CSV table of C-alpha atoms and ligand atoms in Angstrom, one decimal:
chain,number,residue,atom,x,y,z
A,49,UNK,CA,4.8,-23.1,21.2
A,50,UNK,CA,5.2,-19.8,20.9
A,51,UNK,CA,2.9,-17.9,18.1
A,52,UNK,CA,3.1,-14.5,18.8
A,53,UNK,CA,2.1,-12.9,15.8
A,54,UNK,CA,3.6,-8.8,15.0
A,55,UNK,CA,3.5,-6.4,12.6
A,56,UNK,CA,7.6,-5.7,12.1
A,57,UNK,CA,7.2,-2.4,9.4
A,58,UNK,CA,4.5,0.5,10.1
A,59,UNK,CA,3.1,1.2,7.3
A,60,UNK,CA,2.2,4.7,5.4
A,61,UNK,CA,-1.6,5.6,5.5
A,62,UNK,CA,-2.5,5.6,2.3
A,63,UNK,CA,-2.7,2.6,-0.5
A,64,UNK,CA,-1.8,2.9,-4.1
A,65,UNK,CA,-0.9,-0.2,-5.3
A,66,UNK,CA,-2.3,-2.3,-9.0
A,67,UNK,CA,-2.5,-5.5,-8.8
A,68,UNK,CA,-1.8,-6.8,-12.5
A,69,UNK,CA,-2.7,-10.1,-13.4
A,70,UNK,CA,-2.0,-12.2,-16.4
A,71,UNK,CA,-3.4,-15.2,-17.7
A,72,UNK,CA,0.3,-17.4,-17.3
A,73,UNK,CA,2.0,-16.0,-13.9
A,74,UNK,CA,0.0,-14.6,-11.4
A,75,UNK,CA,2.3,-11.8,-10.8
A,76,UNK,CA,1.2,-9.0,-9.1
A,77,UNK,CA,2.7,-5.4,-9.6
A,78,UNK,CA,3.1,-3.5,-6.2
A,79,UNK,CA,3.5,-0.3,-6.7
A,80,UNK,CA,3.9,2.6,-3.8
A,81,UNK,CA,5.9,1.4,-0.4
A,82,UNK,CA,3.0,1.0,2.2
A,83,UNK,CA,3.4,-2.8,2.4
A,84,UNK,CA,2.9,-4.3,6.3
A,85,UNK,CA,5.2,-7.2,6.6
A,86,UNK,CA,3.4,-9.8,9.2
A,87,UNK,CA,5.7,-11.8,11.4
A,88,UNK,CA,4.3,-14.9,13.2
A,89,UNK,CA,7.1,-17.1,14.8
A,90,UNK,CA,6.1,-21.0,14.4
A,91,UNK,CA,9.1,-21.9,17.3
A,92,UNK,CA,12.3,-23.4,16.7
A,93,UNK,CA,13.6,-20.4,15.0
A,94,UNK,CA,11.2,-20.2,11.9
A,95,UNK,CA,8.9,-17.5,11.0
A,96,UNK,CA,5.8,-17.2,8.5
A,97,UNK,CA,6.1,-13.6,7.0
A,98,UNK,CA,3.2,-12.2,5.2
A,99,UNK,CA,3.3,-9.1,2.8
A,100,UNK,CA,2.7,-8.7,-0.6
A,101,UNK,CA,2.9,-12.0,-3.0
A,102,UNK,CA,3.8,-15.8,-1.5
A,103,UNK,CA,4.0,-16.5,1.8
A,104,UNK,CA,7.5,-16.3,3.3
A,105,UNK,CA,9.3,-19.0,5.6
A,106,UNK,CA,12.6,-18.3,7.2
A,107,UNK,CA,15.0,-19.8,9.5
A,108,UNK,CA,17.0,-18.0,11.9
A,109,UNK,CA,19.9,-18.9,13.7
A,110,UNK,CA,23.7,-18.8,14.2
A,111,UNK,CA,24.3,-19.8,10.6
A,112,UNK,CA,22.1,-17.0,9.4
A,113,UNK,CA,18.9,-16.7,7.6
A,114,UNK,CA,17.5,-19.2,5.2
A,115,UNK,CA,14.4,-17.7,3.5
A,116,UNK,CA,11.7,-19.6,1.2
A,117,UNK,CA,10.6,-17.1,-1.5
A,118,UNK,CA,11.1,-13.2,-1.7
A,119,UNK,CA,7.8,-11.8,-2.9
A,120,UNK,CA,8.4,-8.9,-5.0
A,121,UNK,CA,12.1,-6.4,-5.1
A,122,UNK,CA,10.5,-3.0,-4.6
A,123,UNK,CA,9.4,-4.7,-0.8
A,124,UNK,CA,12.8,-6.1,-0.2
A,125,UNK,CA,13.9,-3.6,2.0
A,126,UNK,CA,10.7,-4.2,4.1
A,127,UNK,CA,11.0,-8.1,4.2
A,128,UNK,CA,14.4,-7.2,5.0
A,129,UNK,CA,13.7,-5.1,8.0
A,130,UNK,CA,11.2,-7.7,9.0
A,131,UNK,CA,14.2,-10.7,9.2
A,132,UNK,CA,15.9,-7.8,10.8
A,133,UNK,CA,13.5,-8.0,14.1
A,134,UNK,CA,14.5,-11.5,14.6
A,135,UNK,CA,17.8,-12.1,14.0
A,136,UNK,CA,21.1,-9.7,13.1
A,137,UNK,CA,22.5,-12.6,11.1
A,138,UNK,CA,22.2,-12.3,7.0
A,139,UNK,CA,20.0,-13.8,4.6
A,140,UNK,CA,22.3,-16.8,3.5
A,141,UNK,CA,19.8,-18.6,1.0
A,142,UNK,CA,16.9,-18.2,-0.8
A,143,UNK,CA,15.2,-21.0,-2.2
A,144,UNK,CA,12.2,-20.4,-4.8
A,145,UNK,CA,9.2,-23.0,-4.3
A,146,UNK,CA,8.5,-22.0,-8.1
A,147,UNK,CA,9.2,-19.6,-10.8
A,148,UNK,CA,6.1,-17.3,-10.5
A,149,UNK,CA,6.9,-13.7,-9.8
A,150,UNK,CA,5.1,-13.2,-6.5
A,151,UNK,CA,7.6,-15.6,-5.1
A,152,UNK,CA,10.7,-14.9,-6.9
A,153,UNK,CA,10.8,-10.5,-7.5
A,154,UNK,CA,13.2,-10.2,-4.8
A,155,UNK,CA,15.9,-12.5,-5.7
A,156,UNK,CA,18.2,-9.7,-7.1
A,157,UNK,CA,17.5,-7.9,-4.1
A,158,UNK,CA,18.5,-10.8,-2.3
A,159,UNK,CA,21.5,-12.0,-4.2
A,160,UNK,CA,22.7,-8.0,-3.4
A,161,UNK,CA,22.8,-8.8,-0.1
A,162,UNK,CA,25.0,-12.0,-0.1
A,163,UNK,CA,22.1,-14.1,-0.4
A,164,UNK,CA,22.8,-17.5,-2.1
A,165,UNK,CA,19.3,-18.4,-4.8
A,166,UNK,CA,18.1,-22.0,-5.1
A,167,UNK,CA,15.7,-23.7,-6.5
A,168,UNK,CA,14.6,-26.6,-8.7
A,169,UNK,CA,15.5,-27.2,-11.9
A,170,UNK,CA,12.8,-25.6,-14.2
A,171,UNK,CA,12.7,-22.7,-12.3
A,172,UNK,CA,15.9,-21.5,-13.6
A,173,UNK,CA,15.1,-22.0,-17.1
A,174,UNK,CA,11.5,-20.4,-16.8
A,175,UNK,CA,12.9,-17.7,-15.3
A,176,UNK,CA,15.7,-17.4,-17.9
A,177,UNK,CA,13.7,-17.6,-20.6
A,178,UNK,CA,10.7,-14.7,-19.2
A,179,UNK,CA,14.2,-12.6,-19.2
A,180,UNK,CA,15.0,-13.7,-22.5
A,181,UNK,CA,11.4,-12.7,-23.6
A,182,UNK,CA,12.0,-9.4,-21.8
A,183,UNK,CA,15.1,-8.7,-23.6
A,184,UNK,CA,16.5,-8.6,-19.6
A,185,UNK,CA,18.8,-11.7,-19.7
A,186,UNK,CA,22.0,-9.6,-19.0
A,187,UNK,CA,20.4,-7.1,-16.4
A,188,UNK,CA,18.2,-9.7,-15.2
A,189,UNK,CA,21.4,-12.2,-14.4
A,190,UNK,CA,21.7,-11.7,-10.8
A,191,UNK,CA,18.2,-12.6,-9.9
A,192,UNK,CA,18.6,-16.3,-11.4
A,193,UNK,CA,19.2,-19.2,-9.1
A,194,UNK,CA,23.0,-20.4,-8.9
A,195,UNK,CA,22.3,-23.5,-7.7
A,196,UNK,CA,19.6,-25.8,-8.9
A,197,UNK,CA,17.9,-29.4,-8.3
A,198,UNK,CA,16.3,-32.6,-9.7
A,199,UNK,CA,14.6,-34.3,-7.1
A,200,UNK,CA,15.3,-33.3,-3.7
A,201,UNK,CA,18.0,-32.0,-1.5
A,202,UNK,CA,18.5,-31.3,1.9
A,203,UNK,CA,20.3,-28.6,4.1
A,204,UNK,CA,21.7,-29.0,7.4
A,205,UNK,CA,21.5,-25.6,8.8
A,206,UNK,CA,20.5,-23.7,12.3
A,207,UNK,CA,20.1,-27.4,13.6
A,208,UNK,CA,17.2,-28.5,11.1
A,209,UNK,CA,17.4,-30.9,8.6
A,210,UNK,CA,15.7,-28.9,5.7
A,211,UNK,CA,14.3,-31.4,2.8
A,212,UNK,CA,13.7,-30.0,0.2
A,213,UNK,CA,11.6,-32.1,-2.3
A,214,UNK,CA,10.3,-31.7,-6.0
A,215,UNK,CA,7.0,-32.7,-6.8
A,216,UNK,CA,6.3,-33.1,-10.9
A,217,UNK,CA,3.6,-31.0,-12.2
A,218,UNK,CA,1.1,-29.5,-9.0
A,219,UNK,CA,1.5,-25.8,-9.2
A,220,UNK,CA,4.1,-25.6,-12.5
A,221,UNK,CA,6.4,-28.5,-13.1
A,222,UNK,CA,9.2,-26.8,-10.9
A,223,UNK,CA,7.4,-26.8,-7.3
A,224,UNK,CA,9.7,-27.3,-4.3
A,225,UNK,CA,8.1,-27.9,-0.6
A,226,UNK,CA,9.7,-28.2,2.3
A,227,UNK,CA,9.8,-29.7,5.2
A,228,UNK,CA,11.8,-29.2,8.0
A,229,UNK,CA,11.7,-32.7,9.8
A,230,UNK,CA,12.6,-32.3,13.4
A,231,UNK,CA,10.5,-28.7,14.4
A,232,UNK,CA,7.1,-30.4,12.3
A,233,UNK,CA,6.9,-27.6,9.8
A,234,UNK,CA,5.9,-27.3,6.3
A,235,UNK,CA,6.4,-24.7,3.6
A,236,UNK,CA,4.3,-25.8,0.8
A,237,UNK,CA,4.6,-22.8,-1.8
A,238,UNK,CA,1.8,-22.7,-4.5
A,239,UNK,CA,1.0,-26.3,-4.4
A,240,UNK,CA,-1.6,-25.0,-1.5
A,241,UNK,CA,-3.7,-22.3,-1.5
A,242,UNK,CA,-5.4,-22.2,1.9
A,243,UNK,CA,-9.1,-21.9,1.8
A,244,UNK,CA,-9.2,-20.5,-1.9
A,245,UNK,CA,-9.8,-21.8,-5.5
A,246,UNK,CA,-5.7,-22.6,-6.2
A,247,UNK,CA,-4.3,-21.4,-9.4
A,248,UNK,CA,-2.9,-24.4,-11.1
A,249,UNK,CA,-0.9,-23.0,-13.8
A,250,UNK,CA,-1.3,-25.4,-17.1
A,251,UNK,CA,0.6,-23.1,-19.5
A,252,UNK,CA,3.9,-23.7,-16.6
A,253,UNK,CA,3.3,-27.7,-16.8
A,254,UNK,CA,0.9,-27.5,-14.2
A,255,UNK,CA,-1.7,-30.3,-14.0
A,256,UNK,CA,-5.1,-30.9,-11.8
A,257,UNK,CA,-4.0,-34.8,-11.3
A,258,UNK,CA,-0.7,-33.5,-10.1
A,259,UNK,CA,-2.1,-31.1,-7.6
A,260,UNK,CA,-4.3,-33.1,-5.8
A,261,UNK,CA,-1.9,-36.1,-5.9
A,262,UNK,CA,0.6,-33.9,-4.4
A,263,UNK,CA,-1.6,-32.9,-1.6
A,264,UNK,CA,-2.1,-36.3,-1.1
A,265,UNK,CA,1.5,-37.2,-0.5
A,266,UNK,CA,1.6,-34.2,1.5
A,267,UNK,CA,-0.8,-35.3,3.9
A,268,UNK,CA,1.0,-38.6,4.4
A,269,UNK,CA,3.7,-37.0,6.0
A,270,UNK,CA,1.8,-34.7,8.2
A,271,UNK,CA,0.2,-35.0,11.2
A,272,UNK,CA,-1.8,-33.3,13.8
A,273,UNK,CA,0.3,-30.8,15.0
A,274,UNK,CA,2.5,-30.0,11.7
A,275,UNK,CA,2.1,-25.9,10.8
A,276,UNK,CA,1.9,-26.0,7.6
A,277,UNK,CA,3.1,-22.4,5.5
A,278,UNK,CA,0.6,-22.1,2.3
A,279,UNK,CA,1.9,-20.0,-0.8
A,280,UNK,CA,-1.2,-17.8,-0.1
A,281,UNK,CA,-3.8,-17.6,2.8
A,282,UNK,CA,-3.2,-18.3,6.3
A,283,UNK,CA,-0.7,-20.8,8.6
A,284,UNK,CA,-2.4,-24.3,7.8
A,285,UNK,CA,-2.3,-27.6,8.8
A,286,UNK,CA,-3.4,-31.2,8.1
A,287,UNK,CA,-7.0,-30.9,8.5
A,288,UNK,CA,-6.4,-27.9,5.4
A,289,UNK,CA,-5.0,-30.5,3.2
A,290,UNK,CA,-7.6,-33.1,3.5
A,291,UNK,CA,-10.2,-30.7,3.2
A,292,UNK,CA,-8.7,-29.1,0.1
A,293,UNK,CA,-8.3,-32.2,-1.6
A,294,UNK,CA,-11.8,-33.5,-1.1
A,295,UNK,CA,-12.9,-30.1,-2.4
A,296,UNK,CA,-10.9,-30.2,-5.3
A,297,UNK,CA,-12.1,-33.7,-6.0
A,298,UNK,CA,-15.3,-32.5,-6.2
A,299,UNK,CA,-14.9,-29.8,-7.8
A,300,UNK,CA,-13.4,-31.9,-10.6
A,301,UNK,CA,-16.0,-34.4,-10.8
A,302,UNK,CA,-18.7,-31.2,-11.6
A,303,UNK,CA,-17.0,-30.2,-14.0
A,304,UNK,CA,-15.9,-33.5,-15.6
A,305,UNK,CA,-19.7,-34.4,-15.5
A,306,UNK,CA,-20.5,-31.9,-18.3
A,307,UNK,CA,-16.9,-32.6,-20.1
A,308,UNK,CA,-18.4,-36.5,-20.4
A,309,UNK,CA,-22.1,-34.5,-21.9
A,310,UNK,CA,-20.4,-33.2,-24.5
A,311,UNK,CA,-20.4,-29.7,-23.8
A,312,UNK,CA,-18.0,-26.9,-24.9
A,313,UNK,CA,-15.8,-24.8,-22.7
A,314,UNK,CA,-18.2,-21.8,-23.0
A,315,UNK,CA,-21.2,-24.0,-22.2
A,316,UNK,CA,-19.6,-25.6,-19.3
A,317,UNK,CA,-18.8,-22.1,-17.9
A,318,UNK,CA,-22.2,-20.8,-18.2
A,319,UNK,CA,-23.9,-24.2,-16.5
A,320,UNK,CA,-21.8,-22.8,-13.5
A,321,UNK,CA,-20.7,-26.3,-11.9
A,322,UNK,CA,-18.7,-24.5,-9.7
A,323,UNK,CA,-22.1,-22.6,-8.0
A,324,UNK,CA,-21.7,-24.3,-4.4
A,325,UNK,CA,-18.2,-23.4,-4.2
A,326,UNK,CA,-18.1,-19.8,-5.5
A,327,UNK,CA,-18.8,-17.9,-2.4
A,328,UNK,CA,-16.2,-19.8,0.0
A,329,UNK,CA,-13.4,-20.1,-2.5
A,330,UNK,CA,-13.4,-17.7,-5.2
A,331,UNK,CA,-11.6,-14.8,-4.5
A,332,UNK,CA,-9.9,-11.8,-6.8
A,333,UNK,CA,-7.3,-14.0,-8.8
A,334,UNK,CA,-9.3,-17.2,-9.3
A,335,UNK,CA,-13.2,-17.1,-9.2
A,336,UNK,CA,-15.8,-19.6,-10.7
A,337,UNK,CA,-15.2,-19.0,-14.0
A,338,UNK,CA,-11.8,-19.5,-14.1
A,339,UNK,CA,-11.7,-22.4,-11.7
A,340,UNK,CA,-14.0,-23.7,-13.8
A,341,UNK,CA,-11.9,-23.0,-17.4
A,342,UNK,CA,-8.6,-24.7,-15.7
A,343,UNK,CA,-10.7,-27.9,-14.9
A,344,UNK,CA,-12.1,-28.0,-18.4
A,345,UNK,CA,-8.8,-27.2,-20.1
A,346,UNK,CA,-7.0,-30.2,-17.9
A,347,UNK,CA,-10.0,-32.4,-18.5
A,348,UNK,CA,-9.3,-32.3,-22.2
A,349,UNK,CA,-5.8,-31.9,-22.2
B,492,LIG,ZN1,2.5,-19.4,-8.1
């Protein structure tokens, strides 16, 4: 298998760029143009890009491009030229893994350029409704997927047999994964965060039970050789998902321990429960503290 891994855009020497993070969406504002788009080709015509935001999946092939999430519009002319190394056929679909806007800032972009926007139910009408909130709805139209879900659906395209599956509160209550069946790959969006603490957003209808029991479902229909596309960190595979749900089970059981004592949010948070995890998961969205605060919160939900 091929897994030659490139950089597709050059990039400018110098970085400005914010990241802005808010407690609901973990969104985070690029701003400048010096974004390095990584290509690394998993075979049968799909690629993992990396840039700013969600990992990207796409599929290549006569009937043109079918991309998993956008990251953010002011790259979209980068992620572009990245598709553009592989293939000179359009981007024919975009399908959102969840509403968050690290995955979903380039749909208008996107739907400029012909692109067709999917995604499951609720992602339309979170979406919708943070325009709403905005005041954006009619400006904001064009970025909203025109096509939506339940369950799951499948594509026939470029010779795979894309599933596309709905998995009720993980991430938000709107996550898609998917799965293409014959070339053993796996784009999982937010519900994995490779070798991190995962953001499991409870104010979208995300929930800790959910997550793990995801994972778990997940796992049963991998194997050994399935590359497996996280929404964050690097190409993963089974051996990932086992190990993040033990971790996360864990995890939960340290914190639940002081929930069952009695103690407060505040209290828990200062006992640190999270200590022998902090320094190989936390990282510059999620750290103890607010691993630690999620668990709580779900606990008592
Ligand atoms: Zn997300």
């Amino acid at each position: 298998m091929n897994k030659s891994v490139f950089a597709a855009v050059s990039a400018a020497a110098l970085t400005i760029f914010s990241p802005m993070m808010s407690a609901s969406a973990h969104v985070t504002v690029v701003q400048g143009d010096d974004v390095i788009i990584t290509t690394t080709d998993l075979g049968d015509g799909l690629y993992m890009l990396e840039g700013r935001g969600g990992n990207i999946g796409i599929s290549v092939g006569e009937d043109g491009v079918f991309m998993i999430d956008d990251q953010f519009g002011n790259i979209a002319d980068k992620i572009l030229a990245a598709v553009a190394e592989v293939t000179d056929e359009p981007v024919s679909y975009v399908l959102n893994t969840h509403w968050h806007g690290d995955h979903t800032g380039g749909n208008a972009a996107m739907a400029a350029e012909g692109a067709t926007i999917l995604s499951h139910d609720n992602v339309r009408k979170r979406l919708k409704q943070s325009l709403d909130v905005k005041g954006e709805l009619e400006e904001g139209a064009s970025s909203l997927p025109v096509l939506t879900f339940s369950d799951t659906t499948t594509f026939h395209w470029n010779g795979h047999e894309i599933h596309v599956f709905h998995f009720p509160n993980a991430h938000t209550d709107g996550d898609a994964r998917v799965h293409f069946r014959t070339a053993n790959v796996m784009h999982m969006g937010d519900t994995l965060f490779a070798g991190r603490y995962p953001f499991i957003d409870l104010d979208s209808g995300g929930t800790v039970d959910g997550y793990i029991a995801n994972l778990e479902a997940v796992a049963a229909l991998a194997d050994d050789n399935t590359q497996i596309i996280p929404g964050h960190g690097p190409l993963s595979d089974k051996a990932t998902i086992l190990t993040t749900v033990e971790a996360l089970k864990a995890m939960r059981t340290a914190v639940k321990t002081l929930v069952d004592q009695g103690l407060g949010e505040d209290e828990i948070v200062a006992a640190d429960p999270l200590a022998n995890w902090n320094d190989d998961y936390g990282w510059q969205f999620i750290n103890g503290e607010r691993m630690t605060r999620t668990f709580v919160r779900d606990l008592k939900s």
